[in-house]
Coordinates of C-alpha atoms and ligand atoms in Angstrom, one line a residue:
X1 CA 103.6 118.4 74.5
X2 CA 106.4 116.0 74.5
X3 CA 109.0 116.4 77.2
X4 CA 112.4 114.8 76.7
X5 CA 113.6 112.3 79.3
X6 CA 117.1 113.4 79.4
X7 CA 118.1 116.5 81.3
X8 CA 121.7 116.2 80.5
X9 CA 123.6 119.3 79.5
X10 CA 125.4 119.1 76.1
X11 CA 129.1 119.9 76.3
X12 CA 128.8 123.2 74.4
X13 CA 126.2 124.6 76.8
X14 CA 127.8 126.5 79.7
X15 CA 126.4 125.5 83.1
X16 CA 125.1 129.0 83.9
X17 CA 123.1 128.9 80.6
X18 CA 121.4 125.6 81.4
X19 CA 117.8 125.7 82.8
X20 CA 115.1 123.1 83.1
X21 CA 112.2 124.9 81.5
X22 CA 109.2 123.7 79.4
X23 CA 107.9 126.5 77.2
X24 CA 104.6 124.6 76.9
X25 CA 104.1 124.8 80.7
X26 CA 105.3 128.3 81.7
X27 CA 102.7 128.8 84.4
X28 CA 103.9 129.6 87.9
X29 CA 101.5 128.6 90.7
X30 CA 99.2 131.6 91.5
X31 CA 100.4 133.7 88.5
X32 CA 98.7 134.4 85.2
X33 CA 100.2 133.6 81.8
X34 CA 102.1 136.9 81.4
X35 CA 103.4 137.3 84.9
X36 CA 104.6 133.7 84.8
X37 CA 106.8 134.5 81.7
X38 CA 107.8 137.7 83.4
X39 CA 109.0 135.8 86.4
X40 CA 111.4 133.8 84.1
X41 CA 112.7 137.0 82.6
X42 CA 113.3 138.6 86.0
X43 CA 115.0 135.6 87.5
X44 CA 118.6 136.8 86.9
X45 CA 119.4 134.3 84.1
X46 CA 121.7 135.1 81.2
X47 CA 120.0 136.5 78.1
X48 CA 120.3 133.2 76.2
X49 CA 119.6 129.9 77.9
X50 CA 119.3 126.3 76.9
X51 CA 116.7 123.8 78.1
X52 CA 116.6 120.0 77.6
X53 CA 112.8 120.0 77.3
X54 CA 110.9 119.5 74.0
X55 CA 113.9 118.0 72.3
X56 CA 116.4 120.5 73.8
X57 CA 116.6 124.1 72.5
X58 CA 118.0 127.5 73.1
X59 CA 115.8 130.4 74.2
X60 CA 116.3 134.2 74.3
X61 CA 114.9 136.1 77.3
X62 CA 115.2 139.8 76.1
X63 CA 113.2 141.9 73.7
X64 CA 116.0 143.0 71.4
X65 CA 117.0 139.3 71.0
X66 CA 113.5 138.2 70.3
X67 CA 113.4 140.7 67.5
X68 CA 116.8 139.7 66.2
X69 CA 116.1 135.9 66.2
X70 CA 112.8 136.4 64.4
X71 CA 114.2 138.8 61.7
X72 CA 117.9 137.7 61.1
X73 CA 117.2 135.0 58.5
X74 CA 120.9 134.8 57.5
X75 CA 121.6 133.1 60.8
X76 CA 118.2 131.9 62.0
X77 CA 116.1 129.9 59.5
X78 CA 112.4 129.5 59.3
X79 CA 112.8 126.0 58.1
X80 CA 111.6 124.9 61.5
X81 CA 109.7 127.2 63.9
X82 CA 108.3 124.8 66.5
X83 CA 109.7 122.4 69.1
X84 CA 110.1 119.4 69.4
X85 CA 111.8 119.8 66.1
X86 CA 111.2 116.2 64.9
X87 CA 107.4 116.2 65.6
X88 CA 105.7 119.6 65.9
X89 CA 108.5 121.3 63.9
X90 CA 108.3 118.8 61.1
X91 CA 104.5 118.9 60.8
X92 CA 104.4 122.7 60.8
X93 CA 106.4 123.2 57.6
X94 CA 103.6 125.4 56.1
X95 CA 103.7 128.2 53.6
X96 CA 104.9 130.8 53.6
X97 CA 106.2 130.5 57.2
X98 CA 108.7 127.7 56.5
X99 CA 110.5 129.6 53.7
X100 CA 113.4 132.0 54.1
X101 CA 114.0 135.0 51.8
X102 CA 114.2 135.2 48.9
X103 CA 111.9 132.1 48.3
X104 CA 109.5 133.4 50.9
X105 CA 108.5 136.7 49.1
X106 CA 106.4 135.4 46.1
X107 CA 104.3 133.2 48.5
X108 CA 103.9 136.0 51.0
X109 CA 102.6 138.4 48.3
X110 CA 99.7 136.0 47.7
X111 CA 98.4 136.7 51.2
X112 CA 98.1 140.4 50.7
X113 CA 95.1 140.2 48.5
X114 CA 93.0 138.9 51.4
X115 CA 94.6 140.5 54.4
X116 CA 95.8 144.0 53.3
X117 CA 94.2 147.0 55.0
X118 CA 92.2 147.6 51.8
X119 CA 90.9 144.0 51.7
X120 CA 90.1 144.2 55.4
X121 CA 88.2 147.4 55.0
X122 CA 85.9 145.6 52.5
X123 CA 84.9 143.1 55.1
X124 CA 84.7 145.5 58.0
X125 CA 80.9 145.9 57.7
X126 CA 80.6 142.1 57.9
X127 CA 82.9 141.9 60.9
X128 CA 80.7 144.5 62.6
X129 CA 77.5 142.7 61.7
X130 CA 78.8 139.4 63.1
X131 CA 80.2 141.1 66.2
X132 CA 76.9 143.0 67.0
X133 CA 74.8 139.9 66.4
X134 CA 76.9 137.8 68.8
X135 CA 76.8 140.6 71.5
X136 CA 73.1 141.1 71.1
X137 CA 72.5 137.4 71.7
X138 CA 74.6 137.4 74.9
X139 CA 73.4 140.7 76.3
X140 CA 70.0 139.6 77.8
X141 CA 71.7 136.7 79.5
X142 CA 73.8 138.9 81.9
X143 CA 76.6 136.5 81.8
X144 CA 78.7 134.4 79.4
X145 CA 81.9 132.5 79.1
X146 CA 83.6 135.0 76.8
X147 CA 86.1 132.5 75.5
X148 CA 83.5 129.9 74.4
X149 CA 80.6 132.1 73.6
X150 CA 82.3 134.9 71.7
X151 CA 86.1 134.7 71.1
X152 CA 86.1 131.2 69.8
X153 CA 83.2 132.0 67.3
X154 CA 84.0 135.4 65.9
X155 CA 87.4 134.9 64.1
X156 CA 86.3 131.6 62.5
X157 CA 83.0 133.1 61.3
X158 CA 84.9 136.0 59.8
X159 CA 87.5 133.7 58.3
X160 CA 84.7 131.6 56.7
X161 CA 83.4 134.8 55.1
X162 CA 86.8 135.9 53.8
X163 CA 87.4 132.6 52.1
X164 CA 83.8 132.1 51.2
X165 CA 83.2 128.7 52.9
X166 CA 79.8 127.7 54.4
X167 CA 79.2 128.3 58.1
X168 CA 78.2 124.6 58.4
X169 CA 81.9 123.6 57.9
X170 CA 83.0 125.7 60.9
X171 CA 83.1 122.9 63.5
X172 CA 85.2 120.7 61.2
X173 CA 87.8 123.4 60.5
X174 CA 87.8 124.7 64.1
X175 CA 88.5 121.2 65.4
X176 CA 91.4 120.7 63.0
X177 CA 92.9 124.1 63.6
X178 CA 92.8 123.5 67.4
X179 CA 94.7 120.2 66.9
X180 CA 97.7 122.2 65.7
X181 CA 98.0 124.6 68.6
X182 CA 96.3 122.7 71.4
X183 CA 96.2 119.0 70.5
X184 CA 93.8 117.0 72.6
X185 CA 95.4 113.7 71.5
X186 CA 92.6 112.7 69.2
X187 CA 94.8 113.1 66.1
X188 CA 98.5 113.0 65.4
X189 CA 100.1 116.0 63.6
X190 CA 100.4 114.1 60.3
X191 CA 96.7 113.1 60.6
X192 CA 95.7 116.7 61.1
X193 CA 97.6 117.7 58.0
X194 CA 96.1 114.8 56.1
X195 CA 92.5 115.8 57.1
X196 CA 93.1 119.4 56.1
X197 CA 94.3 118.2 52.8
X198 CA 91.2 116.0 52.4
X199 CA 89.0 118.9 53.1
X200 CA 90.8 121.4 50.9
X201 CA 91.6 119.2 47.9
X202 CA 88.1 119.3 46.3
X203 CA 87.8 123.0 47.1
X204 CA 91.1 123.9 45.4
X205 CA 90.1 121.9 42.4
X206 CA 86.7 123.6 42.2
X207 CA 88.1 127.2 42.5
X208 CA 91.2 126.7 40.3
X209 CA 90.9 128.7 37.1
X210 CA 87.7 130.5 38.4
X211 CA 87.3 134.2 38.8
X212 CA 86.3 134.1 42.5
X213 CA 87.3 137.2 44.5
X214 CA 87.5 135.4 47.8
X215 CA 90.9 135.0 49.5
X216 CA 91.1 131.3 48.8
X217 CA 90.4 131.7 45.1
X218 CA 93.0 134.5 44.8
X219 CA 95.7 132.5 46.5
X220 CA 95.0 129.4 44.5
X221 CA 95.0 131.3 41.2
X222 CA 98.1 133.3 42.1
X223 CA 101.5 132.8 40.5
X224 CA 104.9 132.1 41.9
X225 CA 107.9 133.0 39.8
X226 CA 105.6 133.0 36.7
X227 CA 104.1 129.6 37.3
X228 CA 100.8 128.5 38.9
X229 CA 100.9 127.1 42.5
X230 CA 101.0 123.3 42.8
X231 CA 98.1 121.7 44.7
X232 CA 100.4 121.0 47.6
X233 CA 101.6 124.7 47.8
X234 CA 98.0 125.9 47.6
X235 CA 97.0 123.6 50.4
X236 CA 99.9 124.6 52.6
X237 CA 99.1 128.3 52.1
X238 CA 95.5 127.7 53.0
X239 CA 96.3 125.7 56.2
X240 CA 98.8 128.4 57.3
X241 CA 96.3 131.2 57.0
X242 CA 93.6 129.2 58.8
X243 CA 95.8 128.1 61.6
X244 CA 97.6 131.5 61.9
X245 CA 94.4 133.4 62.3
X246 CA 92.2 131.4 64.6
X247 CA 93.8 130.6 68.0
X248 CA 95.8 133.8 68.1
X249 CA 92.8 136.1 67.8
X250 CA 90.6 134.0 70.1
X251 CA 93.1 134.3 72.9
X252 CA 94.1 137.8 72.3
X253 CA 90.5 138.9 72.5
X254 CA 90.1 136.9 75.7
X255 CA 93.2 138.5 77.3
X256 CA 92.0 142.0 76.3
X257 CA 88.5 141.4 77.7
X258 CA 89.9 140.0 81.0
X259 CA 91.9 143.2 81.4
X260 CA 88.8 145.3 80.5
X261 CA 86.6 143.4 83.0
X262 CA 89.1 144.1 85.8
X263 CA 89.7 147.8 84.9
X264 CA 86.8 150.2 85.3
X265 CA 89.0 153.2 84.4
X266 CA 90.1 151.7 81.1
X267 CA 86.5 150.9 80.2
X268 CA 85.4 154.5 81.1
X269 CA 88.3 155.9 79.1
X270 CA 87.6 154.0 75.9
X271 CA 83.8 154.5 76.2
X272 CA 84.4 158.3 76.4
X273 CA 87.2 158.3 73.8
X274 CA 86.7 155.7 71.2
X275 CA 89.2 157.6 69.0
X276 CA 91.9 156.3 71.4
X277 CA 91.2 152.7 70.4
X278 CA 93.9 152.2 67.7
X279 CA 96.7 153.3 70.1
X280 CA 95.1 151.5 73.0
X281 CA 95.0 148.3 71.0
X282 CA 98.7 148.7 70.2
X283 CA 99.4 149.0 74.0
X284 CA 97.2 146.0 74.7
X285 CA 99.1 144.0 72.0
X286 CA 102.3 145.0 73.8
X287 CA 101.0 144.0 77.2
X288 CA 99.3 140.7 76.1
X289 CA 101.6 139.0 73.6
X290 CA 100.9 135.3 73.3
X291 CA 103.0 133.6 70.6
X292 CA 106.2 131.5 71.1
X293 CA 108.0 130.5 67.9
X294 CA 111.6 129.9 67.0
X295 CA 114.1 129.4 64.3
X296 CA 116.6 126.7 63.3
X297 CA 120.3 127.6 63.3
X298 CA 121.7 127.8 59.8
X299 CA 125.3 127.5 60.9
X300 CA 127.3 127.4 64.1
X301 CA 127.2 130.9 65.6
X302 CA 128.8 132.7 68.5
X303 CA 125.8 134.5 69.9
X304 CA 125.7 136.6 73.1
X305 CA 128.7 134.7 74.5
X306 CA 127.5 131.1 73.7
X307 CA 128.0 128.8 70.7
X308 CA 124.8 127.8 69.0
X309 CA 125.2 124.8 66.7
X310 CA 123.9 124.3 63.2
X311 CA 120.5 122.6 63.2
X312 CA 119.7 123.5 66.8
X313 CA 116.5 125.3 67.6
X314 CA 116.3 128.7 69.3
X315 CA 113.0 129.9 70.6
X316 CA 111.9 133.6 70.8
X317 CA 108.9 134.1 73.1
X318 CA 107.3 137.2 71.8
X319 CA 105.9 137.7 75.3
X320 CA 109.3 138.7 76.5
X321 CA 109.6 141.7 74.2
X322 CA 106.6 143.7 75.2
X323 CA 107.1 142.9 78.9
X324 CA 110.8 143.8 78.9
X325 CA 111.4 147.0 81.0
X326 CA 114.6 147.6 78.9
X327 CA 112.1 148.5 76.1
X328 CA 108.9 149.6 77.9
X329 CA 109.1 151.2 81.4
X330 CA 106.9 149.6 84.0
X331 CA 105.9 147.0 81.5
X332 CA 103.1 145.3 83.5
X333 CA 101.1 148.5 83.6
X334 CA 98.7 149.2 80.7
X335 CA 99.0 152.8 79.8
X336 CA 97.0 154.0 76.8
X337 CA 99.2 157.2 76.7
X338 CA 102.5 155.2 76.6
X339 CA 105.0 156.6 74.1
X340 CA 107.3 154.6 71.9
X341 CA 105.5 151.3 72.5
X342 CA 107.8 148.4 71.6
X343 CA 106.8 144.8 71.0
X344 CA 107.1 141.8 68.7
X345 CA 103.6 140.5 69.4
X346 CA 103.0 140.2 65.6
X347 CA 106.5 139.0 65.0
X348 CA 109.4 140.9 63.4
X349 CA 111.1 141.0 60.0
X350 CA 109.8 139.4 56.8
X351 CA 107.5 136.9 58.5
X352 CA 105.8 139.5 60.7
X353 CA 102.1 138.8 60.8
X354 CA 100.1 139.6 57.6
X355 CA 96.9 139.2 59.6
X356 CA 97.8 141.9 62.2
X357 CA 95.5 144.5 60.6
X358 CA 92.6 142.1 60.6
X359 CA 93.3 141.2 64.2
X360 CA 93.5 144.8 65.3
X361 CA 90.3 145.6 63.3
X362 CA 88.4 142.7 65.0
X363 CA 89.6 143.9 68.4
X364 CA 88.6 147.5 67.7
X365 CA 85.2 146.6 66.5
X366 CA 84.7 144.2 69.5
X367 CA 85.5 147.0 72.0
X368 CA 83.5 149.6 70.2
X369 CA 80.4 147.5 70.0
X370 CA 80.7 145.7 73.3
X371 CA 81.3 148.9 75.4
X372 CA 78.3 150.5 73.7
X373 CA 76.0 147.6 74.6
X374 CA 77.6 146.2 77.8
X375 CA 79.4 149.2 79.3
X376 CA 80.2 147.5 82.6
X377 CA 81.1 143.9 83.2
X378 CA 83.3 142.0 85.5
X379 CA 84.7 138.5 86.0
X380 CA 82.0 136.4 87.7
X381 CA 82.7 136.6 91.5
X382 CA 84.1 133.4 92.9
X383 CA 85.0 131.9 89.6
X384 CA 88.6 131.2 88.5
X385 CA 90.0 132.2 85.2
X386 CA 92.6 129.6 84.0
X387 CA 95.3 129.8 81.4
X388 CA 97.4 127.3 79.4
X389 CA 100.8 127.8 77.9
X390 CA 101.6 126.7 74.4
X391 CA 102.7 128.0 71.0
X392 CA 99.8 130.4 71.6
X393 CA 99.1 131.2 75.3
X394 CA 95.4 130.7 76.0
X395 CA 92.6 131.8 78.4
X396 CA 90.6 128.6 78.9
X397 CA 87.5 130.2 80.3
X398 CA 86.5 133.8 81.0
X399 CA 83.3 133.9 83.0
X400 CA 81.9 137.5 82.7
X401 CA 78.8 139.0 84.3
X402 CA 76.9 142.3 83.9
X403 CA 73.5 143.8 84.7
X404 CA 71.0 142.8 82.1
X405 CA 67.9 144.9 81.4
Ligands
HEM501 C1 96.2 138.7 67.8 C2 96.3 137.9 66.7 C3 97.6 137.4 66.1 C4 98.8 137.3 66.6 C5 99.3 137.7 68.0 C6 99.7 136.8 65.5 C7 101.0 136.6 65.7 C8 101.9 136.2 64.6 C9 103.3 136.1 64.7 C10 104.1 136.3 66.0 C11 103.8 135.7 63.5 C12 105.2 135.5 63.1 C13 105.6 134.0 63.2 C14 107.1 133.8 62.9 O1 107.9 134.8 62.6 O2 107.6 132.7 63.0 C15 102.6 135.5 62.6 C16 102.7 135.1 61.3 C17 101.6 134.8 60.6 N1 100.3 135.1 60.9 FE1 99.6 135.9 62.6 N2 98.9 136.6 64.4 C18 97.6 137.0 64.7 C19 96.6 137.0 63.8 C20 96.6 136.5 62.5 C21 95.5 136.4 61.6 C22 94.1 137.0 61.9 C23 95.9 135.8 60.4 C24 95.2 135.5 59.2 C25 93.9 135.4 59.0 C26 97.3 135.5 60.6 C27 98.1 134.8 59.7 C28 99.5 134.7 59.8 C29 100.3 134.1 58.8 C30 99.8 133.5 57.4 C31 101.6 134.2 59.2 C32 102.9 133.7 58.5 C33 103.5 134.9 57.7 C34 104.7 134.6 56.9 O3 105.3 133.5 57.1 O4 105.1 135.4 56.2 N3 97.7 135.9 61.9 N4 101.5 135.8 63.3

């Protein structure tokens, strides 16, 4: 990610609120992704800070402020959600994420057809089938890189089913989606958007006016304020669903499996009590949040003792809500019996994640089927697990081993 050259403090930023912090490189030597962010939260800074990195932006460090920034659209606009504002922010103006209420609602409704609990229950058998088949392929090997061999494959295979696209297009779409959240430099942001458009344009044309029941057809043939979607709107909606649902699930599954690999008691507990899984997954979502997004200031605003200026960016790392002891006592502990679990892992307010139910379902089915077939597994001895910061925190590799028959 781009880092600004200047580390000057603007006049309206008080000295004690000024830090030099790159949200795309949060890792502290010797610490994992979450404890690195926790170190920032615990370092005695004010609750709102300003960093010159990535174009210069504000950042909140406490759970209630993460929730407020993400949901208070009267002050904090979704017009831009990423930094640097002029590059990543500009390129990521997708639908419905970049719209504020009331314009947001009619586009958001178009997503519910494919992602509601009812819609997800219809594809649950397919999710299970794909999950079991991937696990059965891995099991005799006694080892895998969970990230590459499982987590990176499952969500995109499921997505391809939901939108009714051929499996053979998977590598193309996966590569493009990755360029948004973890660019490897092969394409600029505008080029990524251009390629997505090139891929989607003939599909949209083909499915428009048809009676397809897949999510893509339903979105494309939906109405906004009594009129059909334009091609551009349809494309932007499709890209958002694709990008929103891939990297997030891949990495959430990897964080969960890293935890399970290191915790025999948790494995035994969930094997013996699969009925605990829905609550356990909520606790895992609290403990392993991974998204950092932000908002653009609509007006000048006096906020927690500092003046934020119209047009500035304020970032709200969702990681700092679930891990905040002001909301969840002893936050680094995973406790499946924890009461009043609080987090913003799936966002807050009108933009909160419409794919949360699908993500939770994928995680539940993974744990059910994996623990049944590979009850005990651990991180391969002597091998390092590495992490990368970013819009979506990631587990680069997760080498697991187990006894094979
Ligand atoms: C563990 C997995 C996931 C996590 C942690 C996650 C997290 C989030 C967060 C934090 C937001 C709010 C962004 C904001 O307010 O600026 C969001 C929005 C969104 N997510 Fe997810 N997500 C996940 C899975 C999915 C899946 C599976 C899909 C779809 C297949 C999806 C599609 C979307 C879309 C379309 C939005 C924008 C909603 C709107 O603007 O109204 N996400 N997600």
